[in-house]
Coordinates of C-alpha atoms and ligand atoms in Angstrom, one line a residue:
X121 CA -0.3 0.1 0.1
X122 CA 1.0 3.4 -1.2
X123 CA 1.9 5.6 2.3
X124 CA 4.0 8.8 3.2
X125 CA 6.9 6.5 4.1
X126 CA 7.2 4.0 1.0
X127 CA 6.5 6.2 -2.4
X128 CA 9.3 8.8 -3.9
X129 CA 10.2 11.6 -2.7
X130 CA 7.4 14.6 -3.4
X131 CA 9.7 16.3 -5.8
X132 CA 10.6 13.3 -7.7
X133 CA 6.6 12.2 -8.2
X134 CA 5.8 15.7 -9.0
X135 CA 8.6 15.6 -12.0
X136 CA 6.9 12.5 -13.1
X137 CA 3.7 13.8 -13.4
X138 CA 4.6 16.7 -15.4
X139 CA 6.9 14.8 -17.6
X140 CA 3.8 12.1 -18.6
X141 CA 0.6 13.3 -17.3
X142 CA -1.7 15.5 -18.8
X143 CA -4.4 16.9 -15.8
X144 CA -8.0 17.3 -16.9
X145 CA -9.4 21.5 -17.3
X146 CA -5.6 22.5 -16.8
X147 CA -3.1 24.6 -18.2
X148 CA -0.7 21.9 -17.8
X149 CA 2.5 23.7 -18.4
X150 CA 1.5 26.1 -15.2
X151 CA 1.0 23.1 -13.1
X152 CA 3.8 21.3 -14.3
X153 CA 6.1 24.4 -12.4
X154 CA 4.5 24.9 -9.5
X155 CA 3.9 20.6 -8.9
X156 CA 1.0 19.1 -8.4
X157 CA 0.1 18.0 -4.6
X158 CA 0.0 14.5 -4.2
X159 CA -3.0 12.9 -2.4
X160 CA -1.6 9.6 -1.0
X161 CA -4.9 8.1 1.2
X162 CA -8.0 9.6 2.9
X163 CA -10.1 8.6 5.4
X164 CA -13.6 9.9 6.6
X165 CA -13.3 13.5 5.2
X166 CA -10.0 14.0 5.5
X167 CA -7.3 13.8 2.5
X168 CA -3.4 13.1 3.6
X169 CA -0.7 14.4 1.0
X170 CA 3.0 13.1 0.2
X171 CA 3.6 15.7 2.7
X172 CA 1.4 14.3 5.3
X173 CA -0.5 17.4 5.8
X174 CA -4.1 16.2 6.9
X175 CA -6.7 18.5 4.7
X176 CA -10.1 18.9 5.1
X177 CA -11.7 17.9 1.8
X178 CA -15.2 20.5 1.9
X179 CA -15.6 19.3 -2.4
X180 CA -15.9 15.5 -1.5
X181 CA -13.4 14.8 -4.3
X182 CA -15.5 16.1 -7.2
X183 CA -18.8 16.6 -5.7
X184 CA -19.0 12.3 -5.1
X185 CA -17.0 11.0 -2.2
X186 CA -20.9 11.2 -0.4
X187 CA -20.2 8.2 2.1
X188 CA -16.7 9.7 2.9
X189 CA -13.1 8.2 2.3
X190 CA -11.7 4.6 3.5
X191 CA -15.3 2.9 4.1
X192 CA -13.9 -1.1 4.0
X193 CA -17.3 -2.5 3.1
X194 CA -16.6 -1.1 0.0
X195 CA -13.4 -2.3 -0.9
X196 CA -14.3 -5.5 0.0
X197 CA -18.0 -6.0 -2.7
X198 CA -15.6 -4.8 -5.0
X199 CA -12.7 -7.6 -4.3
X200 CA -15.6 -10.2 -3.9
X201 CA -17.6 -9.3 -7.1
X202 CA -13.9 -9.3 -9.1
X203 CA -13.3 -12.8 -8.1
X204 CA -17.2 -14.0 -8.6
X205 CA -17.5 -12.2 -12.0
X206 CA -14.8 -9.3 -13.1
X207 CA -17.3 -8.6 -16.3
X208 CA -19.6 -9.5 -18.2
X209 CA -21.6 -7.2 -21.1
X210 CA -25.1 -6.6 -21.2
X211 CA -25.1 -6.2 -25.4
X212 CA -25.7 -10.1 -26.1
X213 CA -29.0 -11.0 -24.4
X214 CA -27.3 -11.7 -21.6
X215 CA -27.5 -10.1 -18.0
X216 CA -26.0 -10.3 -14.2
X217 CA -27.0 -10.7 -10.8
X218 CA -24.9 -6.8 -9.9
X219 CA -26.8 -5.2 -12.9
X220 CA -30.2 -6.5 -12.3
X221 CA -30.2 -5.6 -8.5
X222 CA -28.7 -2.3 -9.0
X223 CA -31.3 -1.5 -11.3
X224 CA -34.2 -3.1 -9.1
X225 CA -33.0 -0.5 -6.7
X226 CA -32.7 2.6 -8.4
X227 CA -36.1 1.9 -9.5
X228 CA -37.2 1.9 -5.8
X229 CA -35.6 4.2 -5.0
X230 CA -36.6 7.0 -7.5
X231 CA -40.0 9.3 -7.3
X232 CA -42.9 8.2 -9.6
X233 CA -42.9 6.0 -12.8
X234 CA -38.8 6.2 -12.8
X235 CA -38.8 2.8 -13.2
X236 CA -36.3 1.4 -15.7
X237 CA -32.1 2.2 -15.9
X238 CA -29.6 2.9 -19.1
X239 CA -26.2 2.1 -17.2
X240 CA -23.1 3.9 -18.3
X241 CA -20.0 4.3 -17.3
X242 CA -19.5 8.6 -16.4
X243 CA -22.1 11.3 -16.4
X244 CA -20.8 12.3 -19.6
X245 CA -21.9 8.9 -21.0
X246 CA -25.1 9.4 -19.3
X247 CA -26.3 12.1 -21.0
X248 CA -24.7 11.4 -24.6
X249 CA -27.2 8.7 -24.1
X250 CA -29.8 10.8 -23.3
X251 CA -29.0 12.9 -26.2
X252 CA -30.1 10.0 -28.6
X253 CA -32.7 8.5 -26.3
X254 CA -35.1 11.9 -26.5
X255 CA -34.5 11.8 -29.9
X256 CA -34.8 8.2 -30.6
X257 CA -38.5 8.5 -28.6
X258 CA -39.8 11.1 -30.4
X259 CA -38.5 9.4 -34.0
X260 CA -40.1 6.1 -33.0
X261 CA -43.4 8.4 -32.1
X262 CA -43.7 9.6 -35.9
X263 CA -41.9 13.0 -34.8
X264 CA -37.9 13.1 -36.5
X265 CA -37.9 16.5 -36.5
X266 CA -38.5 16.8 -32.7
X267 CA -35.1 16.7 -32.2
X268 CA -33.6 19.9 -30.5
X269 CA -32.7 20.5 -26.9
X270 CA -32.9 23.4 -24.7
X271 CA -30.5 23.7 -22.1
X272 CA -28.8 26.5 -19.7
X273 CA -26.0 28.9 -20.5
X274 CA -23.5 27.7 -17.5
X275 CA -24.9 24.3 -17.0
X276 CA -22.5 21.7 -16.6
X277 CA -23.7 18.1 -17.9
X278 CA -20.1 16.5 -18.9
X279 CA -17.5 16.7 -20.9
X280 CA -17.3 14.4 -23.9
X281 CA -19.0 16.1 -27.4
X282 CA -22.4 15.2 -26.6
X283 CA -22.4 16.5 -23.3
X284 CA -20.2 19.2 -23.3
X285 CA -22.5 20.7 -25.8
X286 CA -25.6 20.2 -23.7
X287 CA -23.5 21.9 -21.5
X288 CA -23.3 25.9 -21.6
X289 CA -19.8 26.4 -20.6
X290 CA -18.2 28.4 -23.5
X291 CA -14.6 28.5 -22.5
X292 CA -15.7 24.7 -23.2
X293 CA -17.3 25.1 -26.4
X294 CA -14.7 27.6 -27.9
X295 CA -12.3 24.0 -28.0
X296 CA -13.2 21.2 -30.7
X297 CA -16.3 22.4 -32.1
X298 CA -18.6 22.4 -29.8
X299 CA -21.4 22.8 -29.4
X300 CA -23.1 20.1 -32.2
X301 CA -26.2 21.3 -33.7
X302 CA -30.2 21.4 -32.3
X303 CA -28.7 22.8 -28.9
X304 CA -30.0 25.8 -27.6
X305 CA -29.1 27.5 -24.1
X306 CA -31.5 29.8 -22.3
X307 CA -30.5 32.3 -19.2
X308 CA -29.5 30.4 -15.8
X309 CA -31.9 31.1 -12.9
X310 CA -28.7 33.2 -11.3
X311 CA -30.3 35.9 -9.2
X312 CA -27.0 36.8 -7.0
X313 CA -24.9 37.7 -10.2
X314 CA -27.9 38.4 -12.5
X315 CA -31.0 38.9 -11.4
X316 CA -30.6 42.9 -10.5
X317 CA -32.8 45.0 -8.9
X318 CA -35.5 42.0 -9.3
X319 CA -36.5 39.8 -6.5
X320 CA -36.0 36.4 -6.6
X321 CA -39.3 35.8 -7.4
X322 CA -40.0 37.8 -10.3
X323 CA -36.4 37.1 -11.7
X324 CA -36.9 33.1 -11.4
X325 CA -40.3 33.4 -13.6
X326 CA -38.5 35.4 -15.7
X327 CA -35.8 32.8 -16.2
X328 CA -38.3 30.2 -17.0
X329 CA -40.5 32.0 -19.2
X330 CA -37.0 32.3 -21.3
X331 CA -37.6 28.7 -22.2
X332 CA -41.5 28.9 -23.3
X333 CA -40.5 31.8 -25.5
X334 CA -37.7 29.1 -26.9
X335 CA -39.7 26.6 -27.7
X336 CA -42.2 29.0 -29.4
X337 CA -39.1 30.4 -31.5
X338 CA -38.0 27.1 -32.7
X339 CA -42.2 25.8 -32.5
X340 CA -42.7 22.9 -29.9
X341 CA -43.1 20.2 -32.9
X342 CA -39.0 21.1 -32.8
X343 CA -38.4 20.6 -29.5
X344 CA -37.7 17.6 -27.7
X345 CA -36.5 18.1 -24.5
X346 CA -35.5 20.6 -21.5
X347 CA -32.3 19.7 -19.9
X348 CA -30.6 20.8 -16.2
X349 CA -29.6 20.2 -13.3
X350 CA -31.9 20.9 -10.5
X351 CA -29.3 23.2 -8.7
X352 CA -26.1 24.1 -10.9
X353 CA -23.1 22.4 -9.3
X354 CA -20.2 23.1 -11.5
X355 CA -21.7 26.5 -12.9
X356 CA -21.1 27.6 -9.0
X357 CA -24.2 26.0 -7.2
X358 CA -26.6 28.3 -8.6
X359 CA -30.3 27.5 -6.5
X360 CA -32.5 28.4 -8.4
X361 CA -35.9 30.8 -7.3
X362 CA -38.5 29.2 -5.9
X363 CA -40.7 30.1 -8.3
X364 CA -38.2 28.3 -11.0
X365 CA -38.6 25.3 -11.0
X366 CA -43.1 24.6 -11.2
X367 CA -43.1 27.5 -14.4
X368 CA -40.6 24.9 -16.2
X369 CA -42.5 22.1 -15.1
X370 CA -45.8 23.6 -16.4
X371 CA -44.4 25.3 -19.4
X372 CA -42.8 21.3 -20.5
X373 CA -45.9 20.0 -19.8
X374 CA -48.0 22.2 -22.1
X375 CA -45.5 21.8 -24.9
X376 CA -45.0 18.3 -24.9
X377 CA -41.2 18.9 -24.0
X378 CA -39.8 15.7 -22.3
X379 CA -37.8 17.0 -18.7
X380 CA -34.3 15.6 -18.3
X381 CA -33.1 15.9 -14.6
X382 CA -29.2 15.9 -14.8
X383 CA -28.9 14.3 -10.9
X384 CA -25.4 13.5 -11.0
X385 CA -24.2 16.2 -8.3
X386 CA -27.8 16.2 -6.8
X387 CA -28.8 12.6 -6.8
X388 CA -28.2 10.7 -3.8
X389 CA -28.9 13.0 -0.7
X390 CA -26.8 15.6 -1.8
X391 CA -30.0 18.2 -1.3
X392 CA -31.6 16.2 1.8
X393 CA -33.6 14.0 -0.7
X394 CA -32.8 10.8 -2.8
X395 CA -33.1 13.1 -5.2
X396 CA -32.5 16.7 -5.9
X397 CA -36.2 16.6 -8.7
X398 CA -37.5 15.8 -4.9
X399 CA -36.6 19.1 -3.4
X400 CA -37.1 21.0 -6.1
X401 CA -40.5 19.8 -6.9
X402 CA -39.6 18.6 -10.8
X403 CA -41.3 15.3 -12.7
X404 CA -38.5 14.4 -14.8
X405 CA -38.9 12.2 -17.7
X406 CA -35.2 11.1 -16.9
X407 CA -32.9 11.5 -14.6
X408 CA -28.8 11.2 -15.3
X409 CA -26.8 9.5 -12.4
X410 CA -23.4 9.1 -11.7
X411 CA -21.2 10.4 -8.8
X412 CA -22.8 9.6 -5.6
X413 CA -24.1 6.5 -7.0
X414 CA -20.8 5.1 -6.2
X415 CA -19.6 7.8 -3.5
X416 CA -17.4 7.4 -6.4
X417 CA -15.3 4.9 -4.9
X418 CA -15.8 3.0 -9.0
X419 CA -16.8 4.8 -12.0
X420 CA -20.6 4.3 -13.1
X421 CA -23.6 6.3 -14.3
X422 CA -26.5 5.7 -16.1
X423 CA -29.9 7.5 -17.1
X424 CA -33.2 6.8 -14.6
X425 CA -36.3 6.4 -17.7
X426 CA -39.8 6.6 -17.0
X427 CA -42.6 4.3 -18.4
X428 CA -43.3 5.9 -21.3
X429 CA -40.1 6.7 -22.9
X430 CA -38.5 3.3 -22.0
X431 CA -41.7 1.6 -23.4
X432 CA -41.3 3.6 -26.8
X433 CA -37.7 3.0 -26.7
X434 CA -37.9 -1.1 -26.2
X435 CA -39.5 -1.2 -29.2
X436 CA -37.1 -0.2 -31.3
X437 CA -33.3 -1.8 -31.7
X438 CA -31.7 1.1 -29.4
X439 CA -28.4 1.4 -31.1
X440 CA -26.4 2.3 -28.3
X441 CA -24.1 1.3 -25.2
X442 CA -21.0 1.5 -23.3
X443 CA -18.8 -1.7 -23.1
X444 CA -18.9 -0.8 -19.3
X445 CA -22.6 -0.2 -19.1
X446 CA -24.0 -1.5 -15.8
X447 CA -19.9 -3.3 -15.0
X448 CA -20.7 -6.0 -12.5
X449 CA -17.7 -4.3 -10.2
X450 CA -19.2 -1.2 -10.3
X451 CA -23.0 -2.0 -9.8
X452 CA -21.8 -3.8 -6.6
X453 CA -19.9 -1.1 -5.2
X454 CA -22.9 1.3 -5.7
X455 CA -25.0 -1.2 -4.5
X456 CA -23.1 -1.1 -1.3
X457 CA -23.1 2.4 -1.6
X458 CA -26.8 2.9 -1.7
X459 CA -27.4 0.1 1.5
X460 CA -24.8 1.7 3.9
X461 CA -26.7 4.9 3.0
X462 CA -30.1 3.1 3.9
X463 CA -28.5 1.4 7.2
X464 CA -26.7 4.2 8.3
X465 CA -29.9 6.4 7.8
X466 CA -27.4 8.7 5.6
X467 CA -30.9 11.3 5.3
X468 CA -31.4 11.5 8.4
X469 CA -27.7 12.2 9.1
X470 CA -27.7 15.3 6.1
X471 CA -31.8 16.5 7.0
X472 CA -31.3 16.7 11.0
X473 CA -27.3 16.9 12.0
X474 CA -25.2 17.8 8.8
X475 CA -27.2 20.4 6.7
X476 CA -28.9 22.4 9.5
X477 CA -25.2 22.5 11.1
X478 CA -23.5 23.4 7.7
X479 CA -26.2 25.6 7.6
X480 CA -25.5 28.3 10.3
X481 CA -21.7 27.7 9.8
X482 CA -22.2 29.3 6.7
X483 CA -24.4 31.8 8.0
X484 CA -21.5 32.6 10.4
X485 CA -19.1 33.0 7.6
X486 CA -21.7 35.6 5.4
X487 CA -20.7 38.1 8.3
X488 CA -17.0 38.1 6.5
X489 CA -16.6 41.4 4.9
X490 CA -15.5 39.9 1.9
X491 CA -18.7 37.2 1.9
X492 CA -21.9 38.5 -0.3
X493 CA -24.4 35.3 1.5
X494 CA -25.1 32.4 1.1
X495 CA -26.4 29.8 -1.9
X496 CA -27.5 26.8 -0.1
X497 CA -29.3 23.4 -0.6
X498 CA -28.9 20.8 1.5
X499 CA -25.3 20.1 1.4
X500 CA -24.3 21.7 -1.6
X501 CA -23.6 25.7 -0.9
X502 CA -21.4 29.0 -2.3
X503 CA -20.2 32.2 -0.8
X504 CA -19.9 34.5 -3.5
X505 CA -17.4 36.8 -2.7
X506 CA -18.0 40.9 -3.4
X507 CA -16.0 44.3 -2.7
X508 CA -19.6 45.7 -1.7
X509 CA -22.2 43.3 0.0
X510 CA -25.6 45.9 -0.5
X511 CA -25.2 45.8 -4.6
X512 CA -23.8 42.2 -4.8
X513 CA -21.0 43.9 -6.9
X514 CA -18.2 42.1 -8.8
X515 CA -14.8 43.0 -8.3
X516 CA -13.1 45.5 -10.6
X517 CA -10.0 42.8 -11.4
X518 CA -10.9 39.4 -14.0
X519 CA -13.7 37.2 -12.9
X520 CA -12.4 34.4 -10.9
X521 CA -8.5 36.1 -9.7
X522 CA -10.3 36.6 -6.5
X523 CA -11.4 33.3 -5.8
X524 CA -8.1 31.7 -6.8
X525 CA -6.6 34.0 -4.0
X526 CA -8.8 32.3 -1.9
X527 CA -8.6 28.9 -3.0
X528 CA -5.2 29.1 -2.6
X529 CA -5.3 30.3 0.9
X530 CA -7.8 27.2 1.4
X531 CA -5.5 25.3 0.7
X532 CA -2.5 26.5 3.1
X533 CA -5.5 26.3 5.4
X534 CA -5.4 22.9 4.7
X535 CA -9.0 23.0 3.5
X536 CA -10.4 22.0 0.0
X537 CA -12.9 25.1 -0.8
X538 CA -13.5 25.2 -4.8
X539 CA -13.7 28.2 -6.3
X540 CA -16.2 28.9 -9.8
X541 CA -15.2 33.1 -11.0
X542 CA -15.6 34.3 -7.2
X543 CA -17.5 32.2 -5.6
X544 CA -16.3 29.6 -2.8
X545 CA -18.0 26.0 -3.7
X546 CA -18.9 23.7 -0.4
X547 CA -19.8 20.3 -1.1
X548 CA -18.5 17.8 1.3
X549 CA -19.2 14.4 2.4
X550 CA -22.6 13.8 3.8
X551 CA -21.2 11.6 6.8
X552 CA -19.1 15.3 7.8
X553 CA -20.0 15.8 11.4
X554 CA -21.2 19.0 13.3
X555 CA -17.4 19.2 14.9
X556 CA -16.0 18.7 11.7
X557 CA -17.9 21.8 10.0
X558 CA -16.5 23.9 13.2
X559 CA -12.9 23.0 12.1
X560 CA -14.4 23.8 8.2
X561 CA -15.7 26.9 9.9
X562 CA -12.5 27.7 11.4
X563 CA -10.3 27.3 8.1
X564 CA -12.8 29.0 5.6
X565 CA -12.4 31.9 7.9
X566 CA -9.2 31.8 8.5
X567 CA -8.6 31.9 4.5
X568 CA -10.8 34.3 3.8
X569 CA -9.2 36.9 6.4
X570 CA -5.6 36.2 4.7
X571 CA -7.3 36.9 1.4
X572 CA -9.4 40.3 2.1
X573 CA -5.6 41.0 3.9
X574 CA -4.3 40.3 0.4
X575 CA -6.7 42.4 -1.6
X576 CA -6.7 45.2 1.1
X577 CA -2.3 45.4 0.5
X578 CA -3.2 45.2 -3.4
X579 CA -6.1 47.9 -3.7
X580 CA -8.4 45.2 -5.0
X581 CA -11.4 45.8 -3.0
X582 CA -12.7 47.5 -5.7
X583 CA -16.2 47.4 -7.2
X584 CA -16.3 46.6 -11.3
X585 CA -17.5 50.0 -12.5
X586 CA -20.4 49.0 -14.5
X587 CA -22.3 47.3 -11.4
X588 CA -24.5 49.8 -10.2
X589 CA -27.8 48.6 -9.2
X590 CA -28.4 47.9 -5.5
X591 CA -31.0 45.3 -4.8
X592 CA -33.8 46.0 -2.8
X593 CA -33.4 42.7 -1.0
X594 CA -29.6 43.9 -0.1
Ligands
PLP855 C1 -19.5 15.9 -13.0 C2 -21.0 16.2 -13.6 C3 -21.4 15.5 -15.3 C4 -20.3 14.8 -16.2 O1 -20.0 13.4 -15.1 P1 -19.0 12.7 -15.3 O2 -18.6 11.5 -14.6 O3 -17.6 13.5 -15.6 O4 -18.9 12.4 -17.0 C5 -22.7 15.7 -15.0 N1 -23.5 16.1 -14.7 C6 -23.7 17.0 -13.7 C7 -24.7 17.8 -13.3 C8 -22.0 16.9 -12.9 O5 -21.9 17.9 -12.1

């Protein structure tokens, strides 16, 4: 087993990493100069790096390690399944027990008539499946031209060509010929950054009505589906105003447009329910799942599909699938994850213990002069940084400059808190205790103080000039 005592020295590992390892979403030449931080082990909510630092992971890896690190049951189940049946496919009129059991378990957990599961290896793959599935659904119903999909700006649905096109991330679209045709992006319900003088309620309604405008512009007979994260994650933990999703639901029903809820982050307890759709009152036709499905212990994703869509797809040969769809080891690991979540009443812990403690800690941090407010749903949250709380102003510096400074101070204080632009992002393992949340808050405050001191010293506590629309709500 790798440990801090038996691997190569940190500098040598960093040199090898720089020489051979291309990192995702990274300027590799800059990282090579700096040296990547090497994580060697983890337990509970703490990571250990190659220098022996213990770092509190307030991001649960990439929003996925809901159960926390180092659960030995997960490793045991994986080993047992590897010995019994490490792999078999589900293409050739064959199936296997972990795949059957996990599909049945997901059908039981999912709301309404979401009773059918198409497995994938990741969230990106699952959203590629969804794009093809909704188009095939309408084609099977004799409406092949009902093929356009509407998404939101700043949405994140994955990084493959299909899922990256569904997403609304401009820097991604600028590379590699995206978005592909037939995908449209409307405004996101980000009241904090874009709501100006409107109340959240009015702004939420206006954002939802942009969907109806787009449907009417394209023609309802051309629109297959709307896709959205119940709460946008990678876009900056954007919790939509309460008026938003009910209006989206109404509009989709009125125009016969399918709803795909991308539950890759929100699913499996993150917002305090099994699915974010339940928290937000959405009745989707398809839910995308990944990340928390296995708490990140094994790569697995999928689509949970309603009766109607599954029946129509079931009447044709759907020419789609992945070698690792329903991989037995990953399915067994996911099942064990769900079993532990239920045995330990993790949802109760989130609702009654962890989420209230996190909310209290965040409200405390919101009193810091740099923090403009709190966006939170269950165990996902963001703290927008601002030079001027009352107007929710942006900084004069390039977007993300201040967030990056703060993230670096977090790391220096042994805390992983990511930044999206100038928002600090929190999404800890769901098992986190109130004591650990108190440690999180202490380190976050120290990092915010250090950031504030830096900004002051460099005369960066200035607001961008165009931002002069104070909110009635402060
Ligand atoms: C992470 C993420 C994805 C992509 O999942 P991968 O497993 O990285 O392919 C899709 N949708 C959402 C909402 C995500 O957060």
